[in-house]
mmCIF file of N, CA, C and O in Angstrom:
data_model
loop_
_atom_site.group_PDB
_atom_site.id
_atom_site.type_symbol
_atom_site.label_atom_id
_atom_site.label_comp_id
_atom_site.label_asym_id
_atom_site.label_seq_id
_atom_site.Cartn_x
_atom_site.Cartn_y
_atom_site.Cartn_z
ATOM 1 N N MET A 1 90.883 124.070 126.938
ATOM 2 C CA MET A 1 91.328 122.949 126.133
ATOM 3 C C MET A 1 92.042 123.504 124.903
ATOM 4 O O MET A 1 91.532 124.389 124.235
ATOM 5 N N GLY A 2 93.208 122.979 124.601
ATOM 6 C CA GLY A 2 93.996 123.464 123.478
ATOM 7 C C GLY A 2 93.375 123.104 122.138
ATOM 8 O O GLY A 2 92.591 122.152 122.012
ATOM 9 N N GLU A 3 93.743 123.873 121.138
ATOM 10 C CA GLU A 3 93.218 123.663 119.788
ATOM 11 C C GLU A 3 93.559 122.277 119.243
ATOM 12 O O GLU A 3 92.720 121.625 118.623
ATOM 13 N N ALA A 4 94.763 121.805 119.491
ATOM 14 C CA ALA A 4 95.165 120.482 119.019
ATOM 15 C C ALA A 4 94.317 119.383 119.657
ATOM 16 O O ALA A 4 93.922 118.428 118.993
ATOM 17 N N ARG A 5 94.029 119.543 120.934
ATOM 18 C CA ARG A 5 93.210 118.537 121.625
ATOM 19 C C ARG A 5 91.784 118.538 121.084
ATOM 20 O O ARG A 5 91.171 117.483 120.918
ATOM 21 N N VAL A 6 91.240 119.701 120.805
ATOM 22 C CA VAL A 6 89.891 119.796 120.236
ATOM 23 C C VAL A 6 89.865 119.107 118.874
ATOM 24 O O VAL A 6 88.942 118.351 118.571
ATOM 25 N N ARG A 7 90.885 119.345 118.058
ATOM 26 C CA ARG A 7 90.952 118.690 116.742
ATOM 27 C C ARG A 7 91.048 117.179 116.898
ATOM 28 O O ARG A 7 90.389 116.423 116.182
ATOM 29 N N ALA A 8 91.865 116.718 117.834
ATOM 30 C CA ALA A 8 92.024 115.280 118.049
ATOM 31 C C ALA A 8 90.706 114.640 118.484
ATOM 32 O O ALA A 8 90.343 113.568 118.000
ATOM 33 N N GLU A 9 89.985 115.288 119.381
ATOM 34 C CA GLU A 9 88.690 114.752 119.826
ATOM 35 C C GLU A 9 87.671 114.767 118.688
ATOM 36 O O GLU A 9 86.892 113.834 118.541
ATOM 37 N N ARG A 10 87.688 115.822 117.887
ATOM 38 C CA ARG A 10 86.786 115.892 116.734
ATOM 39 C C ARG A 10 87.086 114.762 115.755
ATOM 40 O O ARG A 10 86.189 114.074 115.276
ATOM 41 N N ASP A 11 88.367 114.537 115.482
ATOM 42 C CA ASP A 11 88.760 113.478 114.557
ATOM 43 C C ASP A 11 88.381 112.107 115.093
ATOM 44 O O ASP A 11 87.943 111.228 114.337
ATOM 45 N N LEU A 12 88.534 111.903 116.405
ATOM 46 C CA LEU A 12 88.129 110.638 117.014
ATOM 47 C C LEU A 12 86.626 110.442 116.863
ATOM 48 O O LEU A 12 86.165 109.357 116.484
ATOM 49 N N TYR A 13 85.849 111.466 117.124
ATOM 50 C CA TYR A 13 84.395 111.377 116.992
ATOM 51 C C TYR A 13 84.005 111.042 115.554
ATOM 52 O O TYR A 13 83.169 110.166 115.323
ATOM 53 N N ARG A 14 84.634 111.699 114.596
ATOM 54 C CA ARG A 14 84.337 111.402 113.185
ATOM 55 C C ARG A 14 84.692 109.960 112.842
ATOM 56 O O ARG A 14 83.969 109.283 112.120
ATOM 57 N N SER A 15 85.822 109.500 113.349
ATOM 58 C CA SER A 15 86.239 108.123 113.091
ATOM 59 C C SER A 15 85.257 107.124 113.701
ATOM 60 O O SER A 15 84.964 106.088 113.102
ATOM 61 N N LEU A 16 84.749 107.427 114.889
ATOM 62 C CA LEU A 16 83.750 106.552 115.513
ATOM 63 C C LEU A 16 82.474 106.498 114.684
ATOM 64 O O LEU A 16 81.875 105.434 114.517
ATOM 65 N N LEU A 17 82.063 107.637 114.141
ATOM 66 C CA LEU A 17 80.886 107.659 113.273
ATOM 67 C C LEU A 17 81.127 106.819 112.021
ATOM 68 O O LEU A 17 80.255 106.057 111.595
ATOM 69 N N ASP A 18 82.313 106.944 111.433
ATOM 70 C CA ASP A 18 82.648 106.145 110.261
ATOM 71 C C ASP A 18 82.688 104.662 110.597
ATOM 72 O O ASP A 18 82.246 103.819 109.812
ATOM 73 N N LEU A 19 83.189 104.334 111.759
ATOM 74 C CA LEU A 19 83.290 102.945 112.189
ATOM 75 C C LEU A 19 81.908 102.297 112.290
ATOM 76 O O LEU A 19 81.742 101.123 111.995
ATOM 77 N N ALA A 20 80.921 103.076 112.670
ATOM 78 C CA ALA A 20 79.552 102.552 112.794
ATOM 79 C C ALA A 20 79.003 102.067 111.454
ATOM 80 O O ALA A 20 78.070 101.265 111.425
ATOM 81 N N GLU A 21 79.592 102.506 110.354
ATOM 82 C CA GLU A 21 79.131 102.117 109.019
ATOM 83 C C GLU A 21 79.755 100.813 108.525
ATOM 84 O O GLU A 21 79.347 100.283 107.496
ATOM 85 N N VAL A 22 80.732 100.285 109.239
ATOM 86 C CA VAL A 22 81.430 99.067 108.810
ATOM 87 C C VAL A 22 80.600 97.858 109.228
ATOM 88 O O VAL A 22 80.437 97.591 110.417
ATOM 89 N N ALA A 23 80.075 97.134 108.237
ATOM 90 C CA ALA A 23 79.159 96.019 108.518
ATOM 91 C C ALA A 23 79.885 94.688 108.738
ATOM 92 O O ALA A 23 79.424 93.849 109.507
ATOM 93 N N GLU A 24 80.995 94.479 108.086
ATOM 94 C CA GLU A 24 81.739 93.228 108.168
ATOM 95 C C GLU A 24 82.471 93.161 109.511
ATOM 96 O O GLU A 24 83.266 94.044 109.825
ATOM 97 N N PRO A 25 82.212 92.124 110.330
ATOM 98 C CA PRO A 25 82.816 92.052 111.667
ATOM 99 C C PRO A 25 84.349 92.130 111.673
ATOM 100 O O PRO A 25 84.934 92.852 112.483
ATOM 101 N N GLN A 26 85.009 91.407 110.773
ATOM 102 C CA GLN A 26 86.472 91.423 110.781
ATOM 103 C C GLN A 26 86.990 92.816 110.425
ATOM 104 O O GLN A 26 87.891 93.336 111.087
ATOM 105 N N ALA A 27 86.419 93.435 109.420
ATOM 106 C CA ALA A 27 86.838 94.781 109.030
ATOM 107 C C ALA A 27 86.566 95.776 110.163
ATOM 108 O O ALA A 27 87.379 96.666 110.438
ATOM 109 N N PHE A 28 85.422 95.618 110.850
ATOM 110 C CA PHE A 28 85.082 96.488 111.978
ATOM 111 C C PHE A 28 86.155 96.409 113.063
ATOM 112 O O PHE A 28 86.643 97.421 113.553
ATOM 113 N N LEU A 29 86.527 95.184 113.451
ATOM 114 C CA LEU A 29 87.501 95.009 114.519
ATOM 115 C C LEU A 29 88.893 95.490 114.106
ATOM 116 O O LEU A 29 89.624 96.057 114.919
ATOM 117 N N GLU A 30 89.254 95.291 112.839
ATOM 118 C CA GLU A 30 90.541 95.786 112.363
ATOM 119 C C GLU A 30 90.575 97.314 112.407
ATOM 120 O O GLU A 30 91.560 97.912 112.852
ATOM 121 N N GLU A 31 89.503 97.945 111.956
ATOM 122 C CA GLU A 31 89.413 99.411 112.015
ATOM 123 C C GLU A 31 89.405 99.896 113.463
ATOM 124 O O GLU A 31 90.040 100.896 113.795
ATOM 125 N N ALA A 32 88.666 99.193 114.330
ATOM 126 C CA ALA A 32 88.605 99.575 115.744
ATOM 127 C C ALA A 32 89.986 99.491 116.383
ATOM 128 O O ALA A 32 90.365 100.360 117.169
ATOM 129 N N CYS A 33 90.756 98.471 116.060
ATOM 130 C CA CYS A 33 92.093 98.318 116.613
ATOM 131 C C CYS A 33 92.970 99.501 116.201
ATOM 132 O O CYS A 33 93.643 100.107 117.041
ATOM 133 N N GLY A 34 92.953 99.855 114.941
ATOM 134 C CA GLY A 34 93.733 100.995 114.480
ATOM 135 C C GLY A 34 93.289 102.292 115.121
ATOM 136 O O GLY A 34 94.113 103.128 115.505
ATOM 137 N N LEU A 35 91.986 102.453 115.275
ATOM 138 C CA LEU A 35 91.447 103.662 115.902
ATOM 139 C C LEU A 35 91.887 103.764 117.369
ATOM 140 O O LEU A 35 92.286 104.829 117.831
ATOM 141 N N LEU A 36 91.834 102.662 118.085
ATOM 142 C CA LEU A 36 92.258 102.668 119.485
ATOM 143 C C LEU A 36 93.741 103.001 119.630
ATOM 144 O O LEU A 36 94.146 103.723 120.540
ATOM 145 N N ILE A 37 94.540 102.491 118.720
ATOM 146 C CA ILE A 37 95.971 102.790 118.758
ATOM 147 C C ILE A 37 96.208 104.275 118.530
ATOM 148 O O ILE A 37 96.954 104.920 119.264
ATOM 149 N N ARG A 38 95.548 104.827 117.522
ATOM 150 C CA ARG A 38 95.719 106.260 117.239
ATOM 151 C C ARG A 38 95.210 107.107 118.403
ATOM 152 O O ARG A 38 95.865 108.063 118.809
ATOM 153 N N ALA A 39 94.062 106.756 118.954
ATOM 154 C CA ALA A 39 93.459 107.555 120.031
ATOM 155 C C ALA A 39 94.293 107.514 121.307
ATOM 156 O O ALA A 39 94.332 108.481 122.055
ATOM 157 N N SER A 40 94.960 106.407 121.554
ATOM 158 C CA SER A 40 95.733 106.262 122.789
ATOM 159 C C SER A 40 97.216 106.562 122.604
ATOM 160 O O SER A 40 97.974 106.526 123.563
ATOM 161 N N ALA A 41 97.608 106.831 121.370
ATOM 162 C CA ALA A 41 99.016 107.075 121.038
ATOM 163 C C ALA A 41 99.892 105.866 121.379
ATOM 164 O O ALA A 41 101.068 106.011 121.707
ATOM 165 N N ALA A 42 99.302 104.684 121.306
ATOM 166 C CA ALA A 42 100.062 103.452 121.538
ATOM 167 C C ALA A 42 100.904 103.142 120.306
ATOM 168 O O ALA A 42 100.629 103.624 119.211
ATOM 169 N N SER A 43 101.912 102.318 120.460
ATOM 170 C CA SER A 43 102.727 101.918 119.321
ATOM 171 C C SER A 43 102.170 100.677 118.639
ATOM 172 O O SER A 43 102.443 100.427 117.468
ATOM 173 N N ALA A 44 101.372 99.888 119.362
ATOM 174 C CA ALA A 44 100.784 98.668 118.809
ATOM 175 C C ALA A 44 99.561 98.307 119.641
ATOM 176 O O ALA A 44 99.411 98.761 120.772
ATOM 177 N N GLY A 45 98.708 97.474 119.073
ATOM 178 C CA GLY A 45 97.525 97.038 119.802
ATOM 179 C C GLY A 45 97.013 95.716 119.287
ATOM 180 O O GLY A 45 97.393 95.265 118.203
ATOM 181 N N LEU A 46 96.159 95.100 120.053
ATOM 182 C CA LEU A 46 95.617 93.785 119.733
ATOM 183 C C LEU A 46 94.184 93.715 120.232
ATOM 184 O O LEU A 46 93.885 94.161 121.346
ATOM 185 N N ILE A 47 93.313 93.181 119.403
ATOM 186 C CA ILE A 47 91.959 92.828 119.828
ATOM 187 C C ILE A 47 91.845 91.323 119.634
ATOM 188 O O ILE A 47 92.128 90.805 118.550
ATOM 189 N N ALA A 48 91.465 90.613 120.677
ATOM 190 C CA ALA A 48 91.313 89.157 120.618
ATOM 191 C C ALA A 48 89.927 88.776 121.110
ATOM 192 O O ALA A 48 89.437 89.347 122.082
ATOM 193 N N LEU A 49 89.313 87.827 120.432
ATOM 194 C CA LEU A 49 88.015 87.295 120.842
ATOM 195 C C LEU A 49 88.216 85.864 121.330
ATOM 196 O O LEU A 49 88.892 85.070 120.680
ATOM 197 N N PHE A 50 87.622 85.573 122.474
ATOM 198 C CA PHE A 50 87.766 84.251 123.087
ATOM 199 C C PHE A 50 86.432 83.534 123.137
ATOM 200 O O PHE A 50 85.385 84.150 123.324
ATOM 201 N N ASP A 51 86.475 82.218 122.980
ATOM 202 C CA ASP A 51 85.345 81.345 123.241
ATOM 203 C C ASP A 51 85.801 80.463 124.398
ATOM 204 O O ASP A 51 86.554 79.517 124.192
ATOM 205 N N GLY A 52 85.398 80.838 125.606
ATOM 206 C CA GLY A 52 85.909 80.150 126.789
ATOM 207 C C GLY A 52 87.385 80.452 126.930
ATOM 208 O O GLY A 52 87.794 81.589 127.006
ATOM 209 N N GLU A 53 88.201 79.407 126.921
ATOM 210 C CA GLU A 53 89.646 79.583 127.085
ATOM 211 C C GLU A 53 90.389 79.689 125.763
ATOM 212 O O GLU A 53 91.591 79.922 125.738
ATOM 213 N N THR A 54 89.683 79.535 124.654
ATOM 214 C CA THR A 54 90.325 79.495 123.351
ATOM 215 C C THR A 54 90.179 80.826 122.625
ATOM 216 O O THR A 54 89.065 81.341 122.484
ATOM 217 N N MET A 55 91.307 81.367 122.162
ATOM 218 C CA MET A 55 91.244 82.562 121.330
ATOM 219 C C MET A 55 90.792 82.114 119.948
ATOM 220 O O MET A 55 91.437 81.282 119.309
ATOM 221 N N VAL A 56 89.659 82.651 119.488
ATOM 222 C CA VAL A 56 89.103 82.228 118.211
ATOM 223 C C VAL A 56 89.381 83.214 117.090
ATOM 224 O O VAL A 56 89.230 82.878 115.917
ATOM 225 N N TRP A 57 89.781 84.428 117.441
ATOM 226 C CA TRP A 57 90.055 85.422 116.409
ATOM 227 C C TRP A 57 90.868 86.542 117.017
ATOM 228 O O TRP A 57 90.712 86.869 118.184
ATOM 229 N N SER A 58 91.731 87.124 116.212
ATOM 230 C CA SER A 58 92.485 88.290 116.695
ATOM 231 C C SER A 58 92.892 89.160 115.525
ATOM 232 O O SER A 58 92.964 88.703 114.383
ATOM 233 N N THR A 59 93.120 90.396 115.819
ATOM 234 C CA THR A 59 93.716 91.321 114.865
ATOM 235 C C THR A 59 94.658 92.222 115.635
ATOM 236 O O THR A 59 94.499 92.413 116.838
ATOM 237 N N SER A 60 95.643 92.714 114.937
ATOM 238 C CA SER A 60 96.602 93.596 115.588
ATOM 239 C C SER A 60 97.013 94.674 114.604
ATOM 240 O O SER A 60 96.796 94.570 113.410
ATOM 241 N N SER A 61 97.611 95.685 115.152
ATOM 242 C CA SER A 61 98.128 96.763 114.330
ATOM 243 C C SER A 61 99.373 97.310 115.005
ATOM 244 O O SER A 61 99.464 97.337 116.230
ATOM 245 N N GLY A 62 100.345 97.683 114.208
ATOM 246 C CA GLY A 62 101.550 98.284 114.746
ATOM 247 C C GLY A 62 102.667 97.310 115.036
ATOM 248 O O GLY A 62 103.725 97.715 115.490
ATOM 249 N N LEU A 63 102.448 96.021 114.789
ATOM 250 C CA LEU A 63 103.519 95.059 114.995
ATOM 251 C C LEU A 63 104.482 95.143 113.820
ATOM 252 O O LEU A 63 104.107 95.520 112.720
ATOM 253 N N GLN A 64 105.726 94.780 114.029
ATOM 254 C CA GLN A 64 106.781 95.063 113.065
ATOM 255 C C GLN A 64 106.863 94.113 111.879
ATOM 256 O O GLN A 64 107.463 94.441 110.885
ATOM 257 N N ASP A 65 106.299 92.939 111.973
ATOM 258 C CA ASP A 65 106.413 92.012 110.848
ATOM 259 C C ASP A 65 105.159 91.161 110.739
ATOM 260 O O ASP A 65 104.182 91.379 111.428
ATOM 261 N N GLU A 66 105.200 90.193 109.869
ATOM 262 C CA GLU A 66 104.017 89.396 109.540
ATOM 263 C C GLU A 66 103.869 88.126 110.373
ATOM 264 O O GLU A 66 103.013 87.306 110.081
ATOM 265 N N ARG A 67 104.687 87.961 111.411
ATOM 266 C CA ARG A 67 104.537 86.756 112.229
ATOM 267 C C ARG A 67 103.157 86.736 112.870
ATOM 268 O O ARG A 67 102.551 87.773 113.090
ATOM 269 N N PRO A 68 102.653 85.550 113.227
ATOM 270 C CA PRO A 68 101.359 85.475 113.923
ATOM 271 C C PRO A 68 101.392 86.280 115.226
ATOM 272 O O PRO A 68 102.439 86.427 115.850
ATOM 273 N N VAL A 69 100.244 86.776 115.612
ATOM 274 C CA VAL A 69 100.122 87.602 116.815
ATOM 275 C C VAL A 69 100.734 86.905 118.026
ATOM 276 O O VAL A 69 101.442 87.527 118.817
ATOM 277 N N LEU A 70 100.488 85.627 118.176
ATOM 278 C CA LEU A 70 100.993 84.919 119.361
ATOM 279 C C LEU A 70 102.514 84.813 119.381
ATOM 280 O O LEU A 70 103.095 84.525 120.420
ATOM 281 N N ASP A 71 103.172 85.081 118.248
ATOM 282 C CA ASP A 71 104.634 85.131 118.242
ATOM 283 C C ASP A 71 105.142 86.464 118.770
ATOM 284 O O ASP A 71 106.317 86.629 119.018
ATOM 285 N N HIS A 72 104.262 87.444 118.920
ATOM 286 C CA HIS A 72 104.621 88.781 119.371
ATOM 287 C C HIS A 72 104.225 89.052 120.819
ATOM 288 O O HIS A 72 104.911 89.764 121.524
ATOM 289 N N VAL A 73 103.072 88.539 121.215
ATOM 290 C CA VAL A 73 102.435 88.973 122.458
ATOM 291 C C VAL A 73 102.558 87.902 123.530
ATOM 292 O O VAL A 73 102.381 86.715 123.270
ATOM 293 N N SER A 74 102.824 88.341 124.741
ATOM 294 C CA SER A 74 102.937 87.446 125.881
ATOM 295 C C SER A 74 101.620 86.709 126.112
ATOM 296 O O SER A 74 100.566 87.329 126.239
ATOM 297 N N THR A 75 101.673 85.398 126.181
ATOM 298 C CA THR A 75 100.456 84.630 126.451
ATOM 299 C C THR A 75 99.950 84.900 127.867
ATOM 300 O O THR A 75 98.762 84.771 128.130
ATOM 301 N N GLY A 76 100.836 85.298 128.771
ATOM 302 C CA GLY A 76 100.415 85.668 130.124
ATOM 303 C C GLY A 76 99.507 86.885 130.115
ATOM 304 O O GLY A 76 98.521 86.950 130.845
ATOM 305 N N VAL A 77 99.833 87.858 129.275
ATOM 306 C CA VAL A 77 98.985 89.044 129.147
ATOM 307 C C VAL A 77 97.639 88.648 128.553
ATOM 308 O O VAL A 77 96.588 89.079 129.028
ATOM 309 N N LEU A 78 97.644 87.807 127.523
ATOM 310 C CA LEU A 78 96.378 87.358 126.930
ATOM 311 C C LEU A 78 95.525 86.605 127.946
ATOM 312 O O LEU A 78 94.306 86.784 128.002
ATOM 313 N N ARG A 79 96.159 85.756 128.758
ATOM 314 C CA ARG A 79 95.399 85.032 129.791
ATOM 315 C C ARG A 79 94.807 86.002 130.803
ATOM 316 O O ARG A 79 93.668 85.830 131.248
ATOM 317 N N ALA A 80 95.552 87.035 131.176
ATOM 318 C CA ALA A 80 95.037 88.027 132.134
ATOM 319 C C ALA A 80 93.823 88.747 131.561
ATOM 320 O O ALA A 80 92.832 88.954 132.262
ATOM 321 N N VAL A 81 93.883 89.096 130.297
ATOM 322 C CA VAL A 81 92.738 89.746 129.645
ATOM 323 C C VAL A 81 91.532 88.818 129.667
ATOM 324 O O VAL A 81 90.432 89.213 130.044
ATOM 325 N N ARG A 82 91.752 87.580 129.260
ATOM 326 C CA ARG A 82 90.660 86.603 129.214
ATOM 327 C C ARG A 82 90.084 86.358 130.607
ATOM 328 O O ARG A 82 88.867 86.395 130.806
ATOM 329 N N ASP A 83 90.931 86.149 131.583
ATOM 330 C CA ASP A 83 90.471 85.791 132.918
ATOM 331 C C ASP A 83 89.821 86.955 133.662
ATOM 332 O O ASP A 83 88.871 86.768 134.413
ATOM 333 N N GLU A 84 90.347 88.173 133.467
ATOM 334 C CA GLU A 84 89.822 89.338 134.170
ATOM 335 C C GLU A 84 88.688 90.014 133.415
ATOM 336 O O GLU A 84 87.948 90.807 133.989
ATOM 337 N N GLY A 85 88.563 89.692 132.108
ATOM 338 C CA GLY A 85 87.475 90.260 131.317
ATOM 339 C C GLY A 85 87.555 91.765 131.143
ATOM 340 O O GLY A 85 86.543 92.450 131.068
ATOM 341 N N ARG A 86 88.785 92.286 131.102
ATOM 342 C CA ARG A 86 88.941 93.729 130.940
ATOM 343 C C ARG A 86 90.219 94.002 130.139
ATOM 344 O O ARG A 86 91.065 93.131 129.968
ATOM 345 N N THR A 87 90.331 95.231 129.692
ATOM 346 C CA THR A 87 91.515 95.660 128.967
ATOM 347 C C THR A 87 92.715 95.674 129.913
ATOM 348 O O THR A 87 92.619 96.073 131.053
ATOM 349 N N VAL A 88 93.841 95.210 129.408
ATOM 350 C CA VAL A 88 95.090 95.278 130.155
ATOM 351 C C VAL A 88 96.025 96.202 129.394
ATOM 352 O O VAL A 88 96.304 95.975 128.220
ATOM 353 N N VAL A 89 96.487 97.223 130.050
ATOM 354 C CA VAL A 89 97.446 98.154 129.464
ATOM 355 C C VAL A 89 98.794 97.866 130.099
ATOM 356 O O VAL A 89 98.930 97.877 131.313
ATOM 357 N N THR A 90 99.774 97.570 129.262
ATOM 358 C CA THR A 90 101.103 97.233 129.769
ATOM 359 C C THR A 90 102.163 97.652 128.774
ATOM 360 O O THR A 90 101.916 97.649 127.570
ATOM 361 N N SER A 91 103.300 98.000 129.269
ATOM 362 C CA SER A 91 104.422 98.335 128.383
ATOM 363 C C SER A 91 105.263 97.106 128.066
ATOM 364 O O SER A 91 106.205 97.175 127.288
ATOM 365 N N SER A 92 104.913 95.962 128.643
ATOM 366 C CA SER A 92 105.741 94.766 128.475
ATOM 367 C C SER A 92 104.987 93.588 127.868
ATOM 368 O O SER A 92 105.288 92.452 128.163
ATOM 369 N N ALA A 93 104.002 93.845 127.008
ATOM 370 C CA ALA A 93 103.217 92.766 126.432
ATOM 371 C C ALA A 93 103.928 92.061 125.272
ATOM 372 O O ALA A 93 103.618 90.929 124.960
ATOM 373 N N LEU A 94 104.866 92.762 124.664
ATOM 374 C CA LEU A 94 105.558 92.172 123.511
ATOM 375 C C LEU A 94 106.658 91.247 123.973
ATOM 376 O O LEU A 94 107.307 91.470 124.983
ATOM 377 N N LEU A 95 106.870 90.204 123.214
ATOM 378 C CA LEU A 95 107.938 89.227 123.529
ATOM 379 C C LEU A 95 109.282 89.781 123.145
ATOM 380 O O LEU A 95 109.450 90.600 122.317
#
């Protein structure tokens, strides 16, 4: 395993430990979203919480402006996440 990869894994582990200290749910999810983006080398990410069919909360990171998340992300992708109950990785989620 290369030195850079070892450092990246160490930094991820440290970030996960720090994340465990975040008590406020919204702050936790915002930090988790940023951490997932950095760990996966994604350009943007979204965490959404659903109550049945309704999205009740979301946070995102890496989007280019201040428009609401639903102005950026395909509702079809959000429905797939909700219906399948799993993470969806796609290069075409942005509108």
